[in-house]
PDB file of C-alpha atoms in Angstrom:
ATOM      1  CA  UNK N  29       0.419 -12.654 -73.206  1.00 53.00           C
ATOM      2  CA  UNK N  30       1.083 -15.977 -71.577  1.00 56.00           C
ATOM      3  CA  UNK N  31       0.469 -16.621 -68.467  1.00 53.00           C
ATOM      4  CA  UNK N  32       2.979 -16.657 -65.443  1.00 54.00           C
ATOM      5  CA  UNK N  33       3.910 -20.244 -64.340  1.00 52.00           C
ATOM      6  CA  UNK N  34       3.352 -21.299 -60.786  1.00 51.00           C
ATOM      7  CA  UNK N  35       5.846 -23.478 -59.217  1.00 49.00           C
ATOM      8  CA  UNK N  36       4.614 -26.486 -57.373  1.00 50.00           C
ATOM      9  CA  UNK N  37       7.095 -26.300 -54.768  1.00 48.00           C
ATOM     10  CA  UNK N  38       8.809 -23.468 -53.234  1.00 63.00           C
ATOM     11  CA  UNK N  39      12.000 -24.943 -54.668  1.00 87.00           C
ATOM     12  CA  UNK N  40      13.753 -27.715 -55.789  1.00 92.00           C
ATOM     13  CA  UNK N  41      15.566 -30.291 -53.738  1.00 95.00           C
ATOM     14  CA  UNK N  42      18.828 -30.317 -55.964  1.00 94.00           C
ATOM     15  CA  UNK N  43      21.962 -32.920 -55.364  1.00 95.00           C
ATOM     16  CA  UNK N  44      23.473 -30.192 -52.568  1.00 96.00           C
ATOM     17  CA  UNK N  45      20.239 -30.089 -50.958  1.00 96.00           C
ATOM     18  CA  UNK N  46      19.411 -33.602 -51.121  1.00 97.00           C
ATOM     19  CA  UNK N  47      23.079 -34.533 -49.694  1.00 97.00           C
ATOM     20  CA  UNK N  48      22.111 -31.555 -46.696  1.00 98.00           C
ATOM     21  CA  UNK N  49      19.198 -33.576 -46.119  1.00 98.00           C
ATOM     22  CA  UNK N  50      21.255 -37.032 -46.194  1.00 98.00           C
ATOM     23  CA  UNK N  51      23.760 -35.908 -43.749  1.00 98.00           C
ATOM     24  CA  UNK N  52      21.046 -35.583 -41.189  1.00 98.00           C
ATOM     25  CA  UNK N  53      20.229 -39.258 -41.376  1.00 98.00           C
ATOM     26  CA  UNK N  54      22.013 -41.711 -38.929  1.00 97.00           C
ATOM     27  CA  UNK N  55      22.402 -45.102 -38.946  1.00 95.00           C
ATOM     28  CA  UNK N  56      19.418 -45.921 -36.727  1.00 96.00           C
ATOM     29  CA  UNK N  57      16.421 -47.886 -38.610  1.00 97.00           C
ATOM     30  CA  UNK N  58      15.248 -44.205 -38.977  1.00 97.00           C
ATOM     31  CA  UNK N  59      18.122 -43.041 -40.600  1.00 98.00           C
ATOM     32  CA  UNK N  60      18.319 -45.741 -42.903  1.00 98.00           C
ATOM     33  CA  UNK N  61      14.834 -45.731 -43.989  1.00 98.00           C
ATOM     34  CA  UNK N  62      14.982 -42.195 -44.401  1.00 98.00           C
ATOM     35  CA  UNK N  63      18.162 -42.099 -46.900  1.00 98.00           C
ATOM     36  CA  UNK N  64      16.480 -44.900 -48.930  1.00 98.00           C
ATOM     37  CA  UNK N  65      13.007 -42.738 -49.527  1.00 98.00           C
ATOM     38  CA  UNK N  66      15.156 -39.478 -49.896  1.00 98.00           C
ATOM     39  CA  UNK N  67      17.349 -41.213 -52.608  1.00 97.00           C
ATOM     40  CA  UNK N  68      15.029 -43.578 -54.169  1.00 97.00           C
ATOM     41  CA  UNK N  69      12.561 -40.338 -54.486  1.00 96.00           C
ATOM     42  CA  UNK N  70      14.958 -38.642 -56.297  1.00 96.00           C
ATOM     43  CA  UNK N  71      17.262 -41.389 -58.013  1.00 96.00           C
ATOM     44  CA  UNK N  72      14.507 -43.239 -59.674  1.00 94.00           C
ATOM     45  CA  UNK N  73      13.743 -39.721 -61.551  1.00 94.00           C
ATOM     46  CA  UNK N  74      11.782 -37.744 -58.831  1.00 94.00           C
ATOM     47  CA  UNK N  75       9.053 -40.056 -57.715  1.00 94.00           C
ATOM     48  CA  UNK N  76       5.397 -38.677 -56.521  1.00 93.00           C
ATOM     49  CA  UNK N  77       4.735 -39.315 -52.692  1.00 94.00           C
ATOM     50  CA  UNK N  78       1.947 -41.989 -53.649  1.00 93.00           C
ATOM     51  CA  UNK N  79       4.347 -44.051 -55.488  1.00 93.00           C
ATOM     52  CA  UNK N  80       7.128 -44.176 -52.695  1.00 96.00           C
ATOM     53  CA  UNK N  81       4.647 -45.212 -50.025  1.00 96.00           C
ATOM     54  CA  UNK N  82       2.672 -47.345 -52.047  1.00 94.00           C
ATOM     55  CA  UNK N  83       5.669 -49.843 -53.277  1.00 96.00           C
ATOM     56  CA  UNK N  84       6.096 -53.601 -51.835  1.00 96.00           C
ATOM     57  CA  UNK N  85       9.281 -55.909 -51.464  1.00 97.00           C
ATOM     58  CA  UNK N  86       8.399 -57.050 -53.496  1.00 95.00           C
ATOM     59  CA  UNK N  87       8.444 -54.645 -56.489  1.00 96.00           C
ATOM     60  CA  UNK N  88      12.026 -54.284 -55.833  1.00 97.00           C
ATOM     61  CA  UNK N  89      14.240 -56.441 -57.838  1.00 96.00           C
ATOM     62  CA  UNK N  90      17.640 -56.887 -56.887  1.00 96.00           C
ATOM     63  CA  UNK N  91      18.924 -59.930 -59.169  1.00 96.00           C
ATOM     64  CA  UNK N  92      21.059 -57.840 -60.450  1.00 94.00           C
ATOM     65  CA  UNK N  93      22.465 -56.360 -57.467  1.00 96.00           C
ATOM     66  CA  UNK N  94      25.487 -58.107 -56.373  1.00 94.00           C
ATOM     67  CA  UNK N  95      26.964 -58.260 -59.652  1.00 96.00           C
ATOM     68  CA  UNK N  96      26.058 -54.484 -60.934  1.00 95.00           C
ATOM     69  CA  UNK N  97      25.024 -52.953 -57.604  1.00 94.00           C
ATOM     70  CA  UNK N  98      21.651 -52.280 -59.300  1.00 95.00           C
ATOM     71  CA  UNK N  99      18.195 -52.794 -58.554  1.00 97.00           C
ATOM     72  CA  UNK N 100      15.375 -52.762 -60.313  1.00 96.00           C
ATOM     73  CA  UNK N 101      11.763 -50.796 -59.029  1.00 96.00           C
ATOM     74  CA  UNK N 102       8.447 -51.492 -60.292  1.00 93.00           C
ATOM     75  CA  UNK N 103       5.783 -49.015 -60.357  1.00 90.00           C
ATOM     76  CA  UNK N 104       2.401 -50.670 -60.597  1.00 79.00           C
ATOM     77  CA  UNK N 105       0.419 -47.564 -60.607  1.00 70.00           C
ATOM     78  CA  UNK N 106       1.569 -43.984 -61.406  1.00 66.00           C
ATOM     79  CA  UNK N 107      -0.572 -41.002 -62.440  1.00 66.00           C
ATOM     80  CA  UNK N 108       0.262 -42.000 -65.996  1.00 65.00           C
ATOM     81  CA  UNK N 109       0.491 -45.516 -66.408  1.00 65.00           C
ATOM     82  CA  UNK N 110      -1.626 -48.535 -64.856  1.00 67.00           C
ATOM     83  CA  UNK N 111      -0.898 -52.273 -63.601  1.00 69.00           C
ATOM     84  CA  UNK N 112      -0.682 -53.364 -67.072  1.00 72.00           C
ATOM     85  CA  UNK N 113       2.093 -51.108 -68.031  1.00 76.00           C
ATOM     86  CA  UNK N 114       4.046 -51.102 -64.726  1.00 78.00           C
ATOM     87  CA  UNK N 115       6.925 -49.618 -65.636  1.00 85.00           C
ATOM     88  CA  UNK N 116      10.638 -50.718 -64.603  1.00 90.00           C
ATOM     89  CA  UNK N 117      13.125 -48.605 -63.498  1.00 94.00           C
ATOM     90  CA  UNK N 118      16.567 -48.821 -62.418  1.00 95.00           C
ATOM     91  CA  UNK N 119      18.360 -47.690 -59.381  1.00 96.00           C
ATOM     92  CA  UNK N 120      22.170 -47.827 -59.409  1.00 95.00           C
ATOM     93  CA  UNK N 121      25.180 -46.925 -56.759  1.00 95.00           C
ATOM     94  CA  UNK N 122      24.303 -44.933 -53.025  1.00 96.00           C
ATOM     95  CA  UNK N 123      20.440 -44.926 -53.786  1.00 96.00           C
ATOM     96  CA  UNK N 124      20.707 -48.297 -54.934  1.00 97.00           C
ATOM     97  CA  UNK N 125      22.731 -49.308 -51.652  1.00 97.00           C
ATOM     98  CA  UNK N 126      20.483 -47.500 -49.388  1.00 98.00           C
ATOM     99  CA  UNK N 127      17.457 -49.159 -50.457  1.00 98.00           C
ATOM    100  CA  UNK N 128      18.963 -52.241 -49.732  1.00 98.00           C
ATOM    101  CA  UNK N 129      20.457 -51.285 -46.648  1.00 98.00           C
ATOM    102  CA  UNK N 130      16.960 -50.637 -45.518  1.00 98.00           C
ATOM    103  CA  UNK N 131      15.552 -53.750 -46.679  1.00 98.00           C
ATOM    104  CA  UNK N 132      18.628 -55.619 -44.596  1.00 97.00           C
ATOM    105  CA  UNK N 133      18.131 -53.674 -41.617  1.00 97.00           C
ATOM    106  CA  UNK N 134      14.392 -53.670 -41.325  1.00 97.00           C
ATOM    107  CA  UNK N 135      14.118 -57.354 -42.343  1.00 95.00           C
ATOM    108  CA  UNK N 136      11.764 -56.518 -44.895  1.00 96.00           C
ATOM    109  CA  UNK N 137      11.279 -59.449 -46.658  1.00 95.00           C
ATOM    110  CA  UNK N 138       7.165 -59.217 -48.466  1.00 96.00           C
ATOM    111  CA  UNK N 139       4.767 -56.459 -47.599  1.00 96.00           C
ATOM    112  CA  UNK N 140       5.022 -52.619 -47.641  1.00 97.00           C
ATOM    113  CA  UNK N 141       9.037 -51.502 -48.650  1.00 98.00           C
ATOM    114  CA  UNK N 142       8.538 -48.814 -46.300  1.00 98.00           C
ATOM    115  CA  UNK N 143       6.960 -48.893 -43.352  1.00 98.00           C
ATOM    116  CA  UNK N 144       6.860 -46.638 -40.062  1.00 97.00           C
ATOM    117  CA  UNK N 145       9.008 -46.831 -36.827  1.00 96.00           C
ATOM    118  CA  UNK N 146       7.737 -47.870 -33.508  1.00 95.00           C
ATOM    119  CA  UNK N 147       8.911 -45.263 -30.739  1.00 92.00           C
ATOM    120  CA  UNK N 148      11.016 -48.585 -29.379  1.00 92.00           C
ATOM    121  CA  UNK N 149      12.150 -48.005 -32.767  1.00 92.00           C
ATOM    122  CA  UNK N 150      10.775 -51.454 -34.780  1.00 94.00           C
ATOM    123  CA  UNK N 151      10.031 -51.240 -37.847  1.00 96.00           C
ATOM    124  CA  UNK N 152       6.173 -51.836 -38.073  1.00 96.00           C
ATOM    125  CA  UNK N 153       4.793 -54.218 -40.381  1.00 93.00           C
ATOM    126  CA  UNK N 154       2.349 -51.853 -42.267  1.00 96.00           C
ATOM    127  CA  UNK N 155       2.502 -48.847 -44.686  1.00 96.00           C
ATOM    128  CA  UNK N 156       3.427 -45.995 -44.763  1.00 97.00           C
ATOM    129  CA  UNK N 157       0.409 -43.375 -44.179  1.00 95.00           C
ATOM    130  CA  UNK N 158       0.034 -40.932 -47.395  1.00 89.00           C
ATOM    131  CA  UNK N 159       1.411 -37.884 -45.988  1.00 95.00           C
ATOM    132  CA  UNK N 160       3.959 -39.372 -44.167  1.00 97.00           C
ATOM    133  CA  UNK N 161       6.908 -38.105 -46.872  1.00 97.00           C
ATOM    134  CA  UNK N 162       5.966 -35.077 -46.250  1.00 97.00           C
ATOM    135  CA  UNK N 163       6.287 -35.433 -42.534  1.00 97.00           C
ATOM    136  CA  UNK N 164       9.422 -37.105 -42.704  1.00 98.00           C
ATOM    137  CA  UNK N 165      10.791 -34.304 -45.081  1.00 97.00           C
ATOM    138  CA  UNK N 166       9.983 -31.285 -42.665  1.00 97.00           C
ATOM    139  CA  UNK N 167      11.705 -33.916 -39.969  1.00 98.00           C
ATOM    140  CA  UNK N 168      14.776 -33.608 -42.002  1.00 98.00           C
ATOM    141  CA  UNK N 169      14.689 -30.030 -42.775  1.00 97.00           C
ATOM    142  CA  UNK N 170      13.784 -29.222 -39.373  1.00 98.00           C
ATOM    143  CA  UNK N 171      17.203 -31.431 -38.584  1.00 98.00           C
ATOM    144  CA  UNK N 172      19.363 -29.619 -41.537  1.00 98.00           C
ATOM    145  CA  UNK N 173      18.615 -26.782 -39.605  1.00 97.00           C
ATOM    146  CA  UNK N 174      16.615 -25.097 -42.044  1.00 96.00           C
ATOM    147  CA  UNK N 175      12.174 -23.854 -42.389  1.00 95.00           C
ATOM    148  CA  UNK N 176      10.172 -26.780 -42.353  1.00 95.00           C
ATOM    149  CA  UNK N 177       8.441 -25.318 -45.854  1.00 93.00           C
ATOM    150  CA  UNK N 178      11.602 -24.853 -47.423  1.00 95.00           C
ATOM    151  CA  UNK N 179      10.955 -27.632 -49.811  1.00 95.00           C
ATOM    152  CA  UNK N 180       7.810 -30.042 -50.205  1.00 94.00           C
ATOM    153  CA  UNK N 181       8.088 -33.503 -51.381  1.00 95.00           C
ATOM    154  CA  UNK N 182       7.313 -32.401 -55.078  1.00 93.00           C
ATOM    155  CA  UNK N 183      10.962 -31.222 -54.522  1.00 94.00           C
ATOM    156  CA  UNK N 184      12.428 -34.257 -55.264  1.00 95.00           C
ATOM    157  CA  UNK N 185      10.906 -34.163 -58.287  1.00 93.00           C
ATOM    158  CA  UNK N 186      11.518 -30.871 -59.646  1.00 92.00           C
ATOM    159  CA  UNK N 187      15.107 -31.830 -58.240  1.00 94.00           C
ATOM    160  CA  UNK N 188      15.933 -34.451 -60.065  1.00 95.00           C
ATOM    161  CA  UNK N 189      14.445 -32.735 -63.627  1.00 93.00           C
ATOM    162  CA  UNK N 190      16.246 -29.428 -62.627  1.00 92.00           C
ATOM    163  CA  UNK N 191      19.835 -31.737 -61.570  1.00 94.00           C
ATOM    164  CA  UNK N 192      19.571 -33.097 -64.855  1.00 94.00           C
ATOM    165  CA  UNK N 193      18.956 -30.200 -66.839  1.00 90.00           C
ATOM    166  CA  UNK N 194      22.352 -28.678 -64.778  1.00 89.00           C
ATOM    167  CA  UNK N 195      23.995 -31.789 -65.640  1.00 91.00           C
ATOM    168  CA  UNK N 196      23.394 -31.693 -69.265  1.00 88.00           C
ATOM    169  CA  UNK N 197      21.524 -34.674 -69.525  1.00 92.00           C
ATOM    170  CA  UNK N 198      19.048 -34.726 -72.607  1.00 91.00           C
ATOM    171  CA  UNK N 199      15.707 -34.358 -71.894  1.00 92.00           C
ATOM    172  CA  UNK N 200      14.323 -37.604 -73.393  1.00 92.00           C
ATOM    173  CA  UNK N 201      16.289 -39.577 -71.378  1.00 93.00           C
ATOM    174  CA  UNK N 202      15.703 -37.518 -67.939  1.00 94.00           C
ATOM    175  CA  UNK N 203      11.611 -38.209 -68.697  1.00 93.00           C
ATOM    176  CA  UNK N 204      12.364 -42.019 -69.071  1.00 92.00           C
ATOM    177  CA  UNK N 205      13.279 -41.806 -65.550  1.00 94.00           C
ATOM    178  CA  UNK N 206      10.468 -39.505 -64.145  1.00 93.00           C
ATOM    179  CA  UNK N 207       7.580 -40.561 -66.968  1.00 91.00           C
ATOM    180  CA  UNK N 208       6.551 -37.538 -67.822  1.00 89.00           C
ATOM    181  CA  UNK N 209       4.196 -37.630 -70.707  1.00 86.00           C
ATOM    182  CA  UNK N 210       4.548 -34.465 -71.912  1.00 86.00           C
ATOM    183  CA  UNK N 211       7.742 -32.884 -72.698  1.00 88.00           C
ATOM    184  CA  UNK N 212       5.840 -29.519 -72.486  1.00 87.00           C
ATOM    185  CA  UNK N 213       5.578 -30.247 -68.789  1.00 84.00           C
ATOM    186  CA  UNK N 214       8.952 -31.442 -67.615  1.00 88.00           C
ATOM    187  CA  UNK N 215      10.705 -28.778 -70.336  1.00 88.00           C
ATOM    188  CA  UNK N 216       9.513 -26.200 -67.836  1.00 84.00           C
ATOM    189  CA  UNK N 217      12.196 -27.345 -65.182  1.00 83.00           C
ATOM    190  CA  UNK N 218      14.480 -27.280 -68.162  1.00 82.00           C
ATOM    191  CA  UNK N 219      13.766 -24.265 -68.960  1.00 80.00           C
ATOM    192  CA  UNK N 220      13.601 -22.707 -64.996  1.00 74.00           C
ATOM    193  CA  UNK N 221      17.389 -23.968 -65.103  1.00 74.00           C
ATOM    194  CA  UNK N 222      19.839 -20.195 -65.629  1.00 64.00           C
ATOM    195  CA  UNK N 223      20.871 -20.019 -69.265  1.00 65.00           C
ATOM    196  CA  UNK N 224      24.303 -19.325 -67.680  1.00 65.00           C
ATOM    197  CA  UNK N 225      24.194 -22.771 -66.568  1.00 72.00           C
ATOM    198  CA  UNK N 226      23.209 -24.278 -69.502  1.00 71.00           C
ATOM    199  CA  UNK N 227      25.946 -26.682 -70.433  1.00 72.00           C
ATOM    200  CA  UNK N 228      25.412 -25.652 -74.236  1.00 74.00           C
ATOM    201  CA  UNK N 229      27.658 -22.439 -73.067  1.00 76.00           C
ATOM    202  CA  UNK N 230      30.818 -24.319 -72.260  1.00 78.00           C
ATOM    203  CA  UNK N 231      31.344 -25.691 -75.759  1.00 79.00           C
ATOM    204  CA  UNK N 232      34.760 -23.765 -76.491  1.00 82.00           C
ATOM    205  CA  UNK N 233      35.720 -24.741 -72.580  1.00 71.00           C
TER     206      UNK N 233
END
């Protein structure tokens, strides 16, 4: 018999919930740096907390920005690559924007991308601590008006596998996004998606 799967996060943060979550964030520094975690966790292809807190300015490439509102984000250490194989990945439209806004606004120009807020509300010029997406996700839950545990920041990875899976992206190219190394793994949020919603069933419309 196999064995029951356990999900690593009471559910999902999908695009609705994500955009519930981004309607709670204002255009104070905390707002903005807010959105740009939320979306970069998610747009980049559902990043782990230690790789959103640990980025620098300077891992953020935006070259390209102006002329393709795109930037690029490099990982230098993930739980399946290293420094030597820092992967590059792109960020494009809102998420994209948001990052940037953030950047603009907090006048981040070298150091930590993200850093905390002063209660005068500065933006301080040191990293974020480890658990502090998870604090800043109950924040916005807690501000969406829903449970604190309704979602942890795995969410926003099992969100953006799951989104893609609804959208009918292919699989491959959803795990270039969130390097997964084994398809095994990330087929599971494939597979969690309703076979009614499987865009395979639409194909005579």
């Amino acid at each position: 018999a196999s064995r029951p799967r356990v999900a690593k996060s009471p559910r999902p943060i999908d695009r609705a919930m994500l955009e519930t979550l981004l309607a709670t964030c204002g255009d104070d520094l905390r707002g903005l740096r807010d959105r740009a975690i939320l979306m970069l966790g998610f747009g980049s292809g559902g990043r782990r907390r230690s790789e959103i807190t640990n980025l620098y300015r300077e891992d953020i490439d935006s070259e390209a920005y102006a002329s393709k509102g795109l930037i690029w984000i490099r990982l230098l250490e993930t739980k399946t690559t290293d420094k030597a194989n820092a992967p590059r990945l792109p960020l494009k439209g809102r998420a994209a924007r948001a990052v940037m806004g953030w950047i603009a606004a907090s006048e981040t120009t070298a150091g930590p991308l993200f850093r905390p807020i002063s209660q005068s509300g500065r933006a301080l010029p040191r990293k974020l601590a480890p658990d502090a997406i998870r604090v800043i996700l109950r924040h916005r839950l807690r501000c969406a008006g829903l449970p604190e545990d309704h979602a942890t920041p795995h969410g926003l990875r099992a969100g953006f596998l799951t989104q893609a899976a609804l959208d009918g992206a292919p699989l491959a190219a959803a795990m270039k996004l969130s390097l997964h190394r084994s398809a095994v793994q990330a087929q599971r949020y494939y597979a969690d998606v309703e076979i009614e919603d499987n865009p395979a069933t639409n194909l005579l419309g």
